[in-house]
PDB file of C-alpha atoms and ligand atoms in Angstrom:
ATOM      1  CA  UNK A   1      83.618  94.678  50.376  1.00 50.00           C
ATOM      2  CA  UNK A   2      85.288  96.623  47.835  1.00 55.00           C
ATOM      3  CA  UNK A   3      84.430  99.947  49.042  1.00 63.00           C
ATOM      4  CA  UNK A   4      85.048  99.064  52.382  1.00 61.00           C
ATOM      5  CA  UNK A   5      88.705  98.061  51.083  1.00 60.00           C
ATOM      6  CA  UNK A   6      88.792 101.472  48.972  1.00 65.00           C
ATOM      7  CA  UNK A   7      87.735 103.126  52.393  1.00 63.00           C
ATOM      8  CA  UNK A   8      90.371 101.514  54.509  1.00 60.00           C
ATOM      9  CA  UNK A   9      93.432 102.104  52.233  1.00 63.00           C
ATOM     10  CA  UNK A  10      92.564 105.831  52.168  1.00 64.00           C
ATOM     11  CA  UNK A  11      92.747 105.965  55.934  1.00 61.00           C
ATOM     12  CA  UNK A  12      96.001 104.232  56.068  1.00 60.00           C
ATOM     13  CA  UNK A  13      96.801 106.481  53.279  1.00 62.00           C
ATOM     14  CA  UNK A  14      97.984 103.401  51.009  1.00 59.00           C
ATOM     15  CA  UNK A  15      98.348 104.204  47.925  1.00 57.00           C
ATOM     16  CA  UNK A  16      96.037 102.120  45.300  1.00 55.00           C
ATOM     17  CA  UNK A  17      96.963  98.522  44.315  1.00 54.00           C
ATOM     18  CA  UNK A  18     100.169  98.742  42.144  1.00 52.00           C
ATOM     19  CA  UNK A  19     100.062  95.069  41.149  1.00 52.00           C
ATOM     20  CA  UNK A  20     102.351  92.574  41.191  1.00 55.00           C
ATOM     21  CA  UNK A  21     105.334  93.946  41.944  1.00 53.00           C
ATOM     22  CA  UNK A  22     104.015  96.693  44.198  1.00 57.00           C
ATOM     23  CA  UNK A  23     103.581  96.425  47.848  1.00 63.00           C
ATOM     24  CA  UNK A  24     101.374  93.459  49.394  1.00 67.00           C
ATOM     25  CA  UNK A  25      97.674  94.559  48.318  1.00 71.00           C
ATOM     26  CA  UNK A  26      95.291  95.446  50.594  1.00 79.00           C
ATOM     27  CA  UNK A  27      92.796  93.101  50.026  1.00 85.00           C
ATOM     28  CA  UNK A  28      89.886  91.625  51.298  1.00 87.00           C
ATOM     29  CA  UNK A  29      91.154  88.949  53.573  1.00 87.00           C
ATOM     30  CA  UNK A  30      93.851  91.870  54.854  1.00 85.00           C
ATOM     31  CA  UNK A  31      90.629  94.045  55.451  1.00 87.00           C
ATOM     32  CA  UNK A  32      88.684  91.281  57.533  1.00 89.00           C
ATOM     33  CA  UNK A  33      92.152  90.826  59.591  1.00 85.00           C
ATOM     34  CA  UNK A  34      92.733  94.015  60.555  1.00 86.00           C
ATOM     35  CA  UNK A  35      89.100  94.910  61.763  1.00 89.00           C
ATOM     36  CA  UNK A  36      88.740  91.805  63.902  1.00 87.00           C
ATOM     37  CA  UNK A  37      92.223  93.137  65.025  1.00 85.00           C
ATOM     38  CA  UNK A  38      90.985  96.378  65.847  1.00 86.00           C
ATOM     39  CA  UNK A  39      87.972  94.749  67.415  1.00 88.00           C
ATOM     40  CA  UNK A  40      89.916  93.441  69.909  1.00 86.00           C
ATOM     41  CA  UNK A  41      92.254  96.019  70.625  1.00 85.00           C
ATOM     42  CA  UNK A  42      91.330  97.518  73.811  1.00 85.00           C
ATOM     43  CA  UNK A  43      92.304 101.019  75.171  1.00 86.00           C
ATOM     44  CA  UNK A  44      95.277  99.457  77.468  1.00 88.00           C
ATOM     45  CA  UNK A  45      96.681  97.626  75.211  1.00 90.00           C
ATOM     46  CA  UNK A  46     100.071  96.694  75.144  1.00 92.00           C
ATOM     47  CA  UNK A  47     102.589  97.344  72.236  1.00 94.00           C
ATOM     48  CA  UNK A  48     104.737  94.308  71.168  1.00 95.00           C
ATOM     49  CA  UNK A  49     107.515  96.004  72.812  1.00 96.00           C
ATOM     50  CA  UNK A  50     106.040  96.642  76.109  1.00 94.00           C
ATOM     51  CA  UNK A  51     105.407  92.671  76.079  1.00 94.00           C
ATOM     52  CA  UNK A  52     108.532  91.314  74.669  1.00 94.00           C
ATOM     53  CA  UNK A  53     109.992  93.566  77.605  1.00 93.00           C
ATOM     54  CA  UNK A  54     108.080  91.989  80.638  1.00 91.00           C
ATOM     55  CA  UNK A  55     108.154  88.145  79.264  1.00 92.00           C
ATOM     56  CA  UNK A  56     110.816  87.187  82.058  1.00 91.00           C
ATOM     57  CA  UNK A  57     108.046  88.606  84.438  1.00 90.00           C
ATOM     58  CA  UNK A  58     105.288  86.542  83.089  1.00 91.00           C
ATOM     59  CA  UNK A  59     106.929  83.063  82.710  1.00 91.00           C
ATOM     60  CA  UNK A  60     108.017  84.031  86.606  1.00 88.00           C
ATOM     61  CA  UNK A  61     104.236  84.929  86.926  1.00 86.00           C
ATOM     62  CA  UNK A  62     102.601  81.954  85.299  1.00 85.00           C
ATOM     63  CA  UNK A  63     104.935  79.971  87.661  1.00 83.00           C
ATOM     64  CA  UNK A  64     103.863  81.783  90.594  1.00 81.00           C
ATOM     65  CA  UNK A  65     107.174  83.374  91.268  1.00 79.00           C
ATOM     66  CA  UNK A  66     106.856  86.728  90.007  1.00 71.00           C
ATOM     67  CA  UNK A  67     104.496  89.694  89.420  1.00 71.00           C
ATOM     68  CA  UNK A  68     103.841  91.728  86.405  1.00 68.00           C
ATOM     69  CA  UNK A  69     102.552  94.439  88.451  1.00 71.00           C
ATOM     70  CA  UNK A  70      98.982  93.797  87.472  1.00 76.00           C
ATOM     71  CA  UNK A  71      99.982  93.728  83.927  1.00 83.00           C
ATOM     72  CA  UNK A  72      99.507  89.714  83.251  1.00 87.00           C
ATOM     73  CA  UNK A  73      96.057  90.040  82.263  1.00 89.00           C
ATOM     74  CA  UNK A  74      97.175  92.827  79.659  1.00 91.00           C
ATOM     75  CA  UNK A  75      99.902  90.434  78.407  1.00 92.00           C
ATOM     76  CA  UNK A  76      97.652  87.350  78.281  1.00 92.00           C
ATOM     77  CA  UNK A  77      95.250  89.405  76.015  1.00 91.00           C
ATOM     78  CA  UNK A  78      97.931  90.743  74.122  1.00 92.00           C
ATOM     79  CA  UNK A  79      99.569  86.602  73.679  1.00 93.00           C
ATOM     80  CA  UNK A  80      96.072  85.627  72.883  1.00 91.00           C
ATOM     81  CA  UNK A  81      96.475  87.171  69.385  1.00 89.00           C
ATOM     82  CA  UNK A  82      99.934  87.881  68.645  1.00 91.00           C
ATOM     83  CA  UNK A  83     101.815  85.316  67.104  1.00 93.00           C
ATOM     84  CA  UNK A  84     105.439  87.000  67.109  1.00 95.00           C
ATOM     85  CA  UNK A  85     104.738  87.647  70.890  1.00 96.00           C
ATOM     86  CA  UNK A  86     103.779  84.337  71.327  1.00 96.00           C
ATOM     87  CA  UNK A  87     106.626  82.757  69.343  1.00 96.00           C
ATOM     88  CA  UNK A  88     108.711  84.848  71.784  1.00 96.00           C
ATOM     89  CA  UNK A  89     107.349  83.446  74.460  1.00 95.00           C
ATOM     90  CA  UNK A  90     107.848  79.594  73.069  1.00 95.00           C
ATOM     91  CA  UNK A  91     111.297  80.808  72.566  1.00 95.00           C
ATOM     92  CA  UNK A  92     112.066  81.938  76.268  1.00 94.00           C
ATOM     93  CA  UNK A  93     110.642  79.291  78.010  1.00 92.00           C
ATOM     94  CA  UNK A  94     112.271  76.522  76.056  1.00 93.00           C
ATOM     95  CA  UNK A  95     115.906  78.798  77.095  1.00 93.00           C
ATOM     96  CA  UNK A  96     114.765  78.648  80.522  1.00 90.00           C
ATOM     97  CA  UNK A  97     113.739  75.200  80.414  1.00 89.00           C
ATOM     98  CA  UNK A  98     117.122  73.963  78.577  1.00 90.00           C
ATOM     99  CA  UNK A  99     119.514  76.251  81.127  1.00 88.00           C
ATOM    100  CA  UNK A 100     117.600  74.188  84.000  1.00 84.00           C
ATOM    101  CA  UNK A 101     119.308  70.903  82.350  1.00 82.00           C
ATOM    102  CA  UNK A 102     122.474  72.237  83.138  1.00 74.00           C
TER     103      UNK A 102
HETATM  104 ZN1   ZN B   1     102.929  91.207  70.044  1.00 93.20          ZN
END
C-alpha cells in the first residue's frame, strides 16, 4: 500500500511526510478514504456548495412541498456520504422544526 500512498501524494502534489509537526500525513487509512470517495463520485456530482445552497428545497421536497428541479436524487447521493452536508441538514430541519413551536 505504500507505493500506492507514494503514488497518490505525487498526484495531489503533497509534498512527502514531514512528521509530526508537518501537515496531516497521507497515510494509508487517508488513501483507502479517498478512493472509495472517488469511487463514488459520479460525473454530476454536486459540490458542497451547490447542496448547502438547495437544502431549503429538499427539506420542502422530502415533505412533498417543494421541487429541487430534478436535483433531489443528486443531493440524496451527495447526503449519503457527506457528513458536513448532512450535519447541515440536521441543523436546518431542527430550525424549521423549533420556528414551527412558535
Ligand atoms: Zn457536502
Amino acid at each position: 500500500m505504500a507505493h500506492l500512498t507514494d503514488k497518490i501524494r505525487t498526484l495531489l502534489g503533497e509534498p512527502a511526510y514531514a512528521g509530526p509537526l508537518g501537515e496531516a500525513p497521507l497515510d494509508d487509512p487517508a488513501c483507502e478514504r479517498l478512493l472509495r470517495l472517488l469511487s463514488i463520485t459520479r460525473d454530476d456530482e454536486l459540490s458542497c456548495e451547490a447542496v448547502f445552497n438547495c437544502l431549503d428545497e429538499y427539506v420542502d421536497c422530502l415533505e412533498g412541498r417543494g421541487d429541487t428541479a430534478g436535483r433531489d436524487l443528486l443531493v440524496a447521493h451527495h447526503l449519503s456520504f457527506c457528513a458536513d452536508c448532512r450535519d447541515e441538514l440536521v441543523a436546518l430541519i431542527h430550525a424549521l422544526e423549533s420556528a414551527a413551536d412558535y
